[in-house]
PDB file of C-alpha atoms and ligand atoms in Angstrom:
ATOM      1  CA  MET F   1     154.669 193.618 118.009  1.00  0.00           C
ATOM      2  CA  THR F   2     153.667 190.447 116.122  1.00  0.00           C
ATOM      3  CA  ASP F   3     150.565 192.389 114.982  1.00  0.00           C
ATOM      4  CA  ASP F   4     152.983 194.448 113.005  1.00  0.00           C
ATOM      5  CA  ILE F   5     154.116 191.526 110.822  1.00  0.00           C
ATOM      6  CA  ILE F   6     152.472 191.328 107.410  1.00  0.00           C
ATOM      7  CA  HIS F   7     154.617 188.606 105.818  1.00  0.00           C
ATOM      8  CA  PRO F   8     157.068 185.934 106.995  1.00  0.00           C
ATOM      9  CA  ALA F   9     160.773 186.419 106.207  1.00  0.00           C
ATOM     10  CA  HIS F  10     161.583 185.859 102.526  1.00  0.00           C
ATOM     11  CA  ASP F  11     163.511 182.610 102.196  1.00  0.00           C
ATOM     12  CA  GLY F  12     165.094 182.793  98.734  1.00  0.00           C
ATOM     13  CA  LEU F  13     168.638 183.705  97.721  1.00  0.00           C
ATOM     14  CA  HIS F  14     169.896 187.086  99.014  1.00  0.00           C
ATOM     15  CA  TYR F  15     169.090 189.946  96.602  1.00  0.00           C
ATOM     16  CA  GLN F  16     172.774 190.729  95.933  1.00  0.00           C
ATOM     17  CA  GLU F  17     173.423 187.135  94.889  1.00  0.00           C
ATOM     18  CA  VAL F  18     170.337 187.176  92.646  1.00  0.00           C
ATOM     19  CA  LEU F  19     171.497 190.325  90.842  1.00  0.00           C
ATOM     20  CA  SER F  20     175.029 188.970  90.564  1.00  0.00           C
ATOM     21  CA  ALA F  21     173.796 185.676  89.094  1.00  0.00           C
ATOM     22  CA  LEU F  22     171.388 187.433  86.728  1.00  0.00           C
ATOM     23  CA  SER F  23     174.143 189.714  85.427  1.00  0.00           C
ATOM     24  CA  LYS F  24     176.125 186.628  84.413  1.00  0.00           C
ATOM     25  CA  LYS F  25     173.157 184.637  83.164  1.00  0.00           C
ATOM     26  CA  ARG F  26     172.011 187.510  80.952  1.00  0.00           C
ATOM     27  CA  SER F  27     175.577 188.445  79.896  1.00  0.00           C
ATOM     28  CA  VAL F  28     174.947 192.004  81.008  1.00  0.00           C
ATOM     29  CA  GLN F  29     177.085 194.560  79.150  1.00  0.00           C
ATOM     30  CA  ARG F  30     175.615 197.800  80.497  1.00  0.00           C
ATOM     31  CA  TYR F  31     174.404 198.312  84.089  1.00  0.00           C
ATOM     32  CA  LEU F  32     172.955 201.303  85.938  1.00  0.00           C
ATOM     33  CA  GLU F  33     172.341 201.502  89.706  1.00  0.00           C
ATOM     34  CA  ILE F  34     170.573 204.286  91.590  1.00  0.00           C
ATOM     35  CA  GLY F  35     171.384 204.337  95.322  1.00  0.00           C
ATOM     36  CA  VAL F  36     174.760 202.642  95.623  1.00  0.00           C
ATOM     37  CA  CYS F  37     175.990 203.505  99.138  1.00  0.00           C
ATOM     38  CA  GLY F  38     178.989 201.237  99.947  1.00  0.00           C
ATOM     39  CA  GLY F  39     178.793 199.527  96.552  1.00  0.00           C
ATOM     40  CA  GLN F  40     178.179 196.010  97.880  1.00  0.00           C
ATOM     41  CA  THR F  41     175.638 195.151  95.186  1.00  0.00           C
ATOM     42  CA  PHE F  42     177.341 197.200  92.474  1.00  0.00           C
ATOM     43  CA  ALA F  43     180.566 195.248  93.069  1.00  0.00           C
ATOM     44  CA  LYS F  44     178.806 191.931  92.546  1.00  0.00           C
ATOM     45  CA  VAL F  45     177.301 192.791  89.160  1.00  0.00           C
ATOM     46  CA  SER F  46     179.529 191.827  86.263  1.00  0.00           C
ATOM     47  CA  CYS F  47     179.317 193.949  83.120  1.00  0.00           C
ATOM     48  CA  GLU F  48     181.439 195.926  80.656  1.00  0.00           C
ATOM     49  CA  THR F  49     180.262 199.418  81.579  1.00  0.00           C
ATOM     50  CA  ALA F  50     178.359 200.704  84.585  1.00  0.00           C
ATOM     51  CA  ILE F  51     176.837 203.892  85.939  1.00  0.00           C
ATOM     52  CA  ALA F  52     176.502 204.492  89.679  1.00  0.00           C
ATOM     53  CA  ILE F  53     174.361 207.341  91.052  1.00  0.00           C
ATOM     54  CA  ASP F  54     174.236 208.392  94.701  1.00  0.00           C
ATOM     55  CA  PRO F  55     174.312 211.841  96.363  1.00  0.00           C
ATOM     56  CA  TYR F  56     176.552 210.440  99.102  1.00  0.00           C
ATOM     57  CA  PHE F  57     178.809 207.536  98.127  1.00  0.00           C
ATOM     58  CA  LEU F  58     180.305 205.475 100.968  1.00  0.00           C
ATOM     59  CA  LEU F  59     182.272 203.088  98.748  1.00  0.00           C
ATOM     60  CA  ASN F  60     184.067 200.437 100.759  1.00  0.00           C
ATOM     61  CA  THR F  61     184.664 197.559  98.369  1.00  0.00           C
ATOM     62  CA  ASN F  62     186.186 196.779  94.970  1.00  0.00           C
ATOM     63  CA  VAL F  63     183.400 198.241  92.854  1.00  0.00           C
ATOM     64  CA  MET F  64     185.387 197.675  89.641  1.00  0.00           C
ATOM     65  CA  PHE F  65     185.362 193.902  90.076  1.00  0.00           C
ATOM     66  CA  GLY F  66     184.316 192.254  86.797  1.00  0.00           C
ATOM     67  CA  LYS F  67     183.928 195.583  84.953  1.00  0.00           C
ATOM     68  CA  LYS F  68     185.899 197.411  82.260  1.00  0.00           C
ATOM     69  CA  GLN F  69     184.709 200.901  83.098  1.00  0.00           C
ATOM     70  CA  ALA F  70     182.364 202.614  85.524  1.00  0.00           C
ATOM     71  CA  PHE F  71     181.104 206.186  85.871  1.00  0.00           C
ATOM     72  CA  PHE F  72     180.201 207.582  89.301  1.00  0.00           C
ATOM     73  CA  PHE F  73     177.755 210.460  89.587  1.00  0.00           C
ATOM     74  CA  GLN F  74     177.623 211.911  93.091  1.00  0.00           C
ATOM     75  CA  MET F  75     174.237 213.563  92.849  1.00  0.00           C
ATOM     76  CA  GLU F  76     170.546 212.874  93.377  1.00  0.00           C
ATOM     77  CA  SER F  77     168.982 210.774  90.653  1.00  0.00           C
ATOM     78  CA  ASP F  78     166.653 213.641  89.639  1.00  0.00           C
ATOM     79  CA  SER F  79     169.700 215.832  88.948  1.00  0.00           C
ATOM     80  CA  PHE F  80     171.382 213.024  87.044  1.00  0.00           C
ATOM     81  CA  PHE F  81     168.416 212.590  84.710  1.00  0.00           C
ATOM     82  CA  ARG F  82     168.052 216.368  84.253  1.00  0.00           C
ATOM     83  CA  THR F  83     171.647 216.740  83.135  1.00  0.00           C
ATOM     84  CA  THR F  84     173.013 213.481  81.792  1.00  0.00           C
ATOM     85  CA  ASP F  85     172.477 211.221  78.806  1.00  0.00           C
ATOM     86  CA  ALA F  86     172.950 207.812  80.454  1.00  0.00           C
ATOM     87  CA  ASN F  87     173.268 205.972  77.153  1.00  0.00           C
ATOM     88  CA  ARG F  88     176.164 208.166  76.032  1.00  0.00           C
ATOM     89  CA  TYR F  89     178.214 206.882  78.971  1.00  0.00           C
ATOM     90  CA  LEU F  90     176.950 203.321  78.725  1.00  0.00           C
ATOM     91  CA  GLY F  91     177.345 203.134  74.950  1.00  0.00           C
ATOM     92  CA  GLY F  92     173.715 202.070  74.528  1.00  0.00           C
ATOM     93  CA  ALA F  93     170.660 201.121  76.553  1.00  0.00           C
ATOM     94  CA  PRO F  94     171.315 199.377  79.885  1.00  0.00           C
ATOM     95  CA  ASP F  95     170.639 195.622  80.030  1.00  0.00           C
ATOM     96  CA  LEU F  96     170.117 195.677  83.792  1.00  0.00           C
ATOM     97  CA  VAL F  97     169.024 198.513  86.098  1.00  0.00           C
ATOM     98  CA  PHE F  98     168.804 198.421  89.892  1.00  0.00           C
ATOM     99  CA  LEU F  99     166.657 201.055  91.621  1.00  0.00           C
ATOM    100  CA  ASP F 100     167.570 201.407  95.309  1.00  0.00           C
ATOM    101  CA  GLY F 101     167.695 205.172  95.955  1.00  0.00           C
ATOM    102  CA  MET F 102     165.325 207.256  98.085  1.00  0.00           C
ATOM    103  CA  HIS F 103     162.794 204.903  99.673  1.00  0.00           C
ATOM    104  CA  VAL F 104     159.559 206.833  99.275  1.00  0.00           C
ATOM    105  CA  PHE F 105     157.290 205.940  96.411  1.00  0.00           C
ATOM    106  CA  GLU F 106     157.155 209.295  94.600  1.00  0.00           C
ATOM    107  CA  TYR F 107     160.956 209.296  94.210  1.00  0.00           C
ATOM    108  CA  LEU F 108     160.939 205.711  92.967  1.00  0.00           C
ATOM    109  CA  LEU F 109     158.133 206.533  90.552  1.00  0.00           C
ATOM    110  CA  ARG F 110     160.298 209.304  89.057  1.00  0.00           C
ATOM    111  CA  ASP F 111     163.371 207.063  88.990  1.00  0.00           C
ATOM    112  CA  PHE F 112     161.392 204.398  87.181  1.00  0.00           C
ATOM    113  CA  HIS F 113     159.924 206.768  84.607  1.00  0.00           C
ATOM    114  CA  ASN F 114     163.217 208.609  84.060  1.00  0.00           C
ATOM    115  CA  VAL F 115     165.262 205.467  83.581  1.00  0.00           C
ATOM    116  CA  GLU F 116     162.699 203.745  81.354  1.00  0.00           C
ATOM    117  CA  LYS F 117     163.376 206.433  78.719  1.00  0.00           C
ATOM    118  CA  PHE F 118     166.976 205.209  78.446  1.00  0.00           C
ATOM    119  CA  CYS F 119     166.081 201.507  78.367  1.00  0.00           C
ATOM    120  CA  ALA F 120     165.361 199.010  75.614  1.00  0.00           C
ATOM    121  CA  LYS F 121     162.201 196.896  75.601  1.00  0.00           C
ATOM    122  CA  HIS F 122     164.140 193.928  76.995  1.00  0.00           C
ATOM    123  CA  THR F 123     166.010 195.850  79.745  1.00  0.00           C
ATOM    124  CA  LEU F 124     165.430 194.261  83.131  1.00  0.00           C
ATOM    125  CA  ILE F 125     164.667 196.793  85.871  1.00  0.00           C
ATOM    126  CA  ALA F 126     165.107 195.404  89.388  1.00  0.00           C
ATOM    127  CA  ILE F 127     163.657 197.267  92.359  1.00  0.00           C
ATOM    128  CA  HIS F 128     164.635 196.727  95.964  1.00  0.00           C
ATOM    129  CA  ASP F 129     162.534 196.823  99.149  1.00  0.00           C
ATOM    130  CA  CYS F 130     159.077 196.502  97.582  1.00  0.00           C
ATOM    131  CA  LEU F 131     158.156 193.451  99.693  1.00  0.00           C
ATOM    132  CA  PRO F 132     158.245 194.743 103.305  1.00  0.00           C
ATOM    133  CA  LEU F 133     157.733 192.370 106.220  1.00  0.00           C
ATOM    134  CA  THR F 134     156.158 194.716 108.785  1.00  0.00           C
ATOM    135  CA  ARG F 135     153.962 197.797 108.683  1.00  0.00           C
ATOM    136  CA  THR F 136     156.583 199.666 110.688  1.00  0.00           C
ATOM    137  CA  MET F 137     159.411 199.211 108.191  1.00  0.00           C
ATOM    138  CA  ALA F 138     157.077 200.480 105.452  1.00  0.00           C
ATOM    139  CA  ASN F 139     156.554 203.806 107.231  1.00  0.00           C
ATOM    140  CA  ARG F 140     157.403 206.754 104.962  1.00  0.00           C
ATOM    141  CA  SER F 141     159.673 208.176 107.636  1.00  0.00           C
ATOM    142  CA  GLU F 142     162.961 206.380 108.315  1.00  0.00           C
ATOM    143  CA  GLU F 143     163.159 208.110 111.700  1.00  0.00           C
ATOM    144  CA  ILE F 144     159.710 206.899 112.752  1.00  0.00           C
ATOM    145  CA  ALA F 145     160.414 203.365 111.477  1.00  0.00           C
ATOM    146  CA  ARG F 146     163.635 203.249 113.535  1.00  0.00           C
ATOM    147  CA  GLU F 147     161.940 204.592 116.651  1.00  0.00           C
ATOM    148  CA  MET F 148     158.934 202.240 116.386  1.00  0.00           C
ATOM    149  CA  SER F 149     161.078 199.166 115.701  1.00  0.00           C
ATOM    150  CA  LYS F 150     163.279 199.561 118.794  1.00  0.00           C
ATOM    151  CA  GLY F 151     163.576 196.249 120.629  1.00  0.00           C
ATOM    152  CA  SER F 152     161.790 194.289 117.896  1.00  0.00           C
ATOM    153  CA  PHE F 153     163.221 191.526 115.702  1.00  0.00           C
ATOM    154  CA  TYR F 154     163.299 193.955 112.765  1.00  0.00           C
ATOM    155  CA  GLU F 155     164.965 196.786 114.693  1.00  0.00           C
ATOM    156  CA  ASN F 156     166.140 199.594 112.365  1.00  0.00           C
ATOM    157  CA  TRP F 157     164.746 198.012 109.191  1.00  0.00           C
ATOM    158  CA  TRP F 158     163.303 200.567 106.774  1.00  0.00           C
ATOM    159  CA  THR F 159     161.843 199.930 103.320  1.00  0.00           C
ATOM    160  CA  GLY F 160     159.692 203.056 103.163  1.00  0.00           C
ATOM    161  CA  ASP F 161     156.539 202.872 101.069  1.00  0.00           C
ATOM    162  CA  VAL F 162     158.153 201.949  97.742  1.00  0.00           C
ATOM    163  CA  TRP F 163     155.914 198.825  97.696  1.00  0.00           C
ATOM    164  CA  LYS F 164     153.260 201.199  96.285  1.00  0.00           C
ATOM    165  CA  LEU F 165     155.057 201.127  92.948  1.00  0.00           C
ATOM    166  CA  VAL F 166     153.623 197.630  92.399  1.00  0.00           C
ATOM    167  CA  PRO F 167     149.924 198.650  92.541  1.00  0.00           C
ATOM    168  CA  ILE F 168     150.790 201.848  90.640  1.00  0.00           C
ATOM    169  CA  ILE F 169     152.410 199.957  87.770  1.00  0.00           C
ATOM    170  CA  LYS F 170     149.616 197.388  87.717  1.00  0.00           C
ATOM    171  CA  LYS F 171     146.985 200.108  87.468  1.00  0.00           C
ATOM    172  CA  TYR F 172     148.675 202.638  85.200  1.00  0.00           C
ATOM    173  CA  ARG F 173     151.026 200.479  83.113  1.00  0.00           C
ATOM    174  CA  PRO F 174     149.321 197.139  82.508  1.00  0.00           C
ATOM    175  CA  ASP F 175     151.568 196.843  79.440  1.00  0.00           C
ATOM    176  CA  LEU F 176     154.574 196.157  81.697  1.00  0.00           C
ATOM    177  CA  ARG F 177     155.484 192.752  83.061  1.00  0.00           C
ATOM    178  CA  ILE F 178     156.072 192.602  86.832  1.00  0.00           C
ATOM    179  CA  VAL F 179     157.615 189.664  88.682  1.00  0.00           C
ATOM    180  CA  ALA F 180     157.990 189.743  92.486  1.00  0.00           C
ATOM    181  CA  VAL F 181     160.713 187.517  93.914  1.00  0.00           C
ATOM    182  CA  ASN F 182     161.304 186.143  97.457  1.00  0.00           C
ATOM    183  CA  ALA F 183     164.849 187.537  97.792  1.00  0.00           C
ATOM    184  CA  PRO F 184     165.717 188.472 101.385  1.00  0.00           C
ATOM    185  CA  PRO F 185     165.754 190.725 103.149  1.00  0.00           C
ATOM    186  CA  THR F 186     162.856 192.683 101.612  1.00  0.00           C
ATOM    187  CA  GLY F 187     162.257 191.302  98.134  1.00  0.00           C
ATOM    188  CA  LEU F 188     163.089 192.159  94.579  1.00  0.00           C
ATOM    189  CA  VAL F 189     160.569 193.255  91.982  1.00  0.00           C
ATOM    190  CA  PHE F 190     161.510 192.946  88.324  1.00  0.00           C
ATOM    191  CA  ILE F 191     159.893 194.932  85.534  1.00  0.00           C
ATOM    192  CA  THR F 192     160.327 194.216  81.809  1.00  0.00           C
ATOM    193  CA  ASN F 193     158.636 194.766  78.446  1.00  0.00           C
ATOM    194  CA  LEU F 194     159.489 198.453  78.733  1.00  0.00           C
ATOM    195  CA  ASP F 195     158.266 201.264  76.509  1.00  0.00           C
ATOM    196  CA  THR F 196     160.698 204.171  76.129  1.00  0.00           C
ATOM    197  CA  GLN F 197     157.969 206.310  74.570  1.00  0.00           C
ATOM    198  CA  SER F 198     155.377 205.911  77.317  1.00  0.00           C
ATOM    199  CA  GLN F 199     154.437 209.198  79.006  1.00  0.00           C
ATOM    200  CA  VAL F 200     151.676 207.793  81.226  1.00  0.00           C
ATOM    201  CA  LEU F 201     153.624 207.962  84.483  1.00  0.00           C
ATOM    202  CA  SER F 202     154.844 211.504  83.903  1.00  0.00           C
ATOM    203  CA  ASP F 203     151.532 212.791  82.502  1.00  0.00           C
ATOM    204  CA  LYS F 204     149.649 211.365  85.497  1.00  0.00           C
ATOM    205  CA  TYR F 205     152.435 211.894  88.055  1.00  0.00           C
ATOM    206  CA  LEU F 206     150.590 214.373  90.285  1.00  0.00           C
ATOM    207  CA  ASP F 207     147.327 212.385  90.175  1.00  0.00           C
ATOM    208  CA  ILE F 208     149.178 209.193  91.086  1.00  0.00           C
ATOM    209  CA  VAL F 209     151.066 210.840  93.954  1.00  0.00           C
ATOM    210  CA  GLY F 210     147.808 212.310  95.296  1.00  0.00           C
ATOM    211  CA  GLU F 211     146.064 208.952  95.007  1.00  0.00           C
ATOM    212  CA  PHE F 212     148.789 206.914  96.741  1.00  0.00           C
ATOM    213  CA  MET F 213     149.948 209.417  99.367  1.00  0.00           C
ATOM    214  CA  GLY F 214     146.878 209.105 101.590  1.00  0.00           C
ATOM    215  CA  GLU F 215     146.263 207.034 104.698  1.00  0.00           C
ATOM    216  CA  SER F 216     143.863 204.682 102.899  1.00  0.00           C
ATOM    217  CA  SER F 217     146.466 203.645 100.379  1.00  0.00           C
ATOM    218  CA  SER F 218     148.942 202.952 103.198  1.00  0.00           C
ATOM    219  CA  LYS F 219     146.277 200.692 104.759  1.00  0.00           C
ATOM    220  CA  ALA F 220     146.226 198.764 101.480  1.00  0.00           C
ATOM    221  CA  LEU F 221     149.528 197.269 102.627  1.00  0.00           C
ATOM    222  CA  ASP F 222     147.477 194.905 104.821  1.00  0.00           C
ATOM    223  CA  SER F 223     146.067 193.194 101.733  1.00  0.00           C
ATOM    224  CA  PHE F 224     149.066 193.814  99.441  1.00  0.00           C
ATOM    225  CA  TYR F 225     150.326 190.227  99.595  1.00  0.00           C
ATOM    226  CA  GLU F 226     146.910 188.916  98.519  1.00  0.00           C
ATOM    227  CA  THR F 227     147.271 190.894  95.289  1.00  0.00           C
ATOM    228  CA  ILE F 228     150.658 189.584  94.165  1.00  0.00           C
ATOM    229  CA  GLU F 229     152.222 186.257  93.316  1.00  0.00           C
ATOM    230  CA  ILE F 230     155.737 185.750  94.648  1.00  0.00           C
ATOM    231  CA  VAL F 231     158.109 183.672  92.511  1.00  0.00           C
ATOM    232  CA  THR F 232     161.098 181.938  94.127  1.00  0.00           C
ATOM    233  CA  THR F 233     164.648 183.076  93.380  1.00  0.00           C
ATOM    234  CA  GLU F 234     165.386 179.447  92.529  1.00  0.00           C
ATOM    235  CA  ALA F 235     162.753 179.471  89.777  1.00  0.00           C
ATOM    236  CA  ILE F 236     164.084 182.742  88.391  1.00  0.00           C
ATOM    237  CA  LEU F 237     167.683 181.580  88.308  1.00  0.00           C
ATOM    238  CA  ASN F 238     167.409 177.874  87.611  1.00  0.00           C
ATOM    239  CA  HIS F 239     164.335 177.381  85.521  1.00  0.00           C
ATOM    240  CA  PHE F 240     165.089 175.604  82.290  1.00  0.00           C
ATOM    241  CA  ASP F 241     163.606 178.501  80.350  1.00  0.00           C
ATOM    242  CA  HIS F 242     164.689 181.835  81.779  1.00  0.00           C
ATOM    243  CA  SER F 243     162.538 183.675  79.224  1.00  0.00           C
ATOM    244  CA  LEU F 244     159.419 182.386  80.962  1.00  0.00           C
ATOM    245  CA  TYR F 245     159.996 185.221  83.412  1.00  0.00           C
ATOM    246  CA  PHE F 246     161.871 187.863  81.458  1.00  0.00           C
ATOM    247  CA  ARG F 247     162.624 188.687  77.848  1.00  0.00           C
ATOM    248  CA  SER F 248     166.284 188.077  77.165  1.00  0.00           C
TER     249      SER F 248
HETATM  250  C1  SAM B   1     169.927 201.257 100.746  1.00  0.00           C
HETATM  251  S1  SAM B   1     171.202 202.280 100.187  1.00  0.00           S
HETATM  252  C2  SAM B   1     171.716 201.486  98.685  1.00  0.00           C
HETATM  253  C3  SAM B   1     172.332 200.130  98.870  1.00  0.00           C
HETATM  254  C4  SAM B   1     172.943 199.534  97.612  1.00  0.00           C
HETATM  255  N1  SAM B   1     172.048 199.588  96.465  1.00  0.00           N
HETATM  256  C5  SAM B   1     173.296 198.074  97.827  1.00  0.00           C
HETATM  257  O1  SAM B   1     172.462 197.196  97.539  1.00  0.00           O
HETATM  258  O2  SAM B   1     174.428 197.809  98.269  1.00  0.00           O
HETATM  259  C6  SAM B   1     170.314 203.662  99.586  1.00  0.00           C
HETATM  260  C7  SAM B   1     171.176 204.751  98.972  1.00  0.00           C
HETATM  261  O3  SAM B   1     170.313 205.635  98.279  1.00  0.00           O
HETATM  262  C8  SAM B   1     170.929 206.873  98.271  1.00  0.00           C
HETATM  263  N2  SAM B   1     169.963 207.917  97.934  1.00  0.00           N
HETATM  264  C9  SAM B   1     169.147 208.608  98.765  1.00  0.00           C
HETATM  265  N3  SAM B   1     168.454 209.518  98.073  1.00  0.00           N
HETATM  266  C10 SAM B   1     168.826 209.402  96.781  1.00  0.00           C
HETATM  267  C11 SAM B   1     168.474 210.079  95.586  1.00  0.00           C
HETATM  268  N4  SAM B   1     167.573 211.065  95.583  1.00  0.00           N
HETATM  269  N5  SAM B   1     169.081 209.704  94.431  1.00  0.00           N
HETATM  270  C12 SAM B   1     169.978 208.688  94.416  1.00  0.00           C
HETATM  271  N6  SAM B   1     170.352 208.008  95.517  1.00  0.00           N
HETATM  272  C13 SAM B   1     169.784 208.366  96.682  1.00  0.00           C
HETATM  273  C14 SAM B   1     171.513 207.012  99.676  1.00  0.00           C
HETATM  274  O4  SAM B   1     172.572 207.967  99.709  1.00  0.00           O
HETATM  275  C15 SAM B   1     171.965 205.590  99.967  1.00  0.00           C
HETATM  276  O5  SAM B   1     173.340 205.453  99.735  1.00  0.00           O
END
């Protein structure tokens, strides 16, 4: 089973605490989260106005904590973007976005492209689960990942193959700034310097999906960590100059 491990456990601050701290540090007014489930992360983000999108909410906490208003859309993110003007509800572009919906890369690619249109250049997009720890948890099938992980230390962990968004963005959108962070359990990736007008990811969507769907691109996970630098959550949150990492 140890053969399965591709990276040691991330030892920074938990991703929910990082997003909570960032929302305060950046004085976030408008927040949007895709894939909300019980609302544990959503509840920790402080802001004036928030949008939550999930086809199957399982809210079990005080999601309104620290917020004036929040809008809940119980639908798939694709349907949301087909039908809804996010900025009309938010009252402007979001300051912080968290993408944590369907964990296969082609869905995340659409979520990223669709939400970028509603963002400002300085909006910070955070993405969950892009730094998997084993090959098994990065399987495209949640069922297979669960079955294969039985009895292992990482039993039932599933990130899917959303890590592929990192090489995709690096190749197709070199204009964007990407910062990978050691937030447990499975990392956070931040993207800034957005371009609401860019059509590259939608124009090349089918080519990109074809390119990254194959077996060879899944094998690229073995060398994935050699291609990225991982910044500590401490540096992101405590560095004397926050703008070294993100525009503010
Ligand atoms: C890992 S959970 C989200 C956890 C939450 N972000 C947190 O940190 O507390 C993933 C969620 O994505 C939702 N989801 C699955 N497919 C989706 C889709 N197409 N659009 C939006 N959300 C989706 C699931 O219903 C599930 O609640």
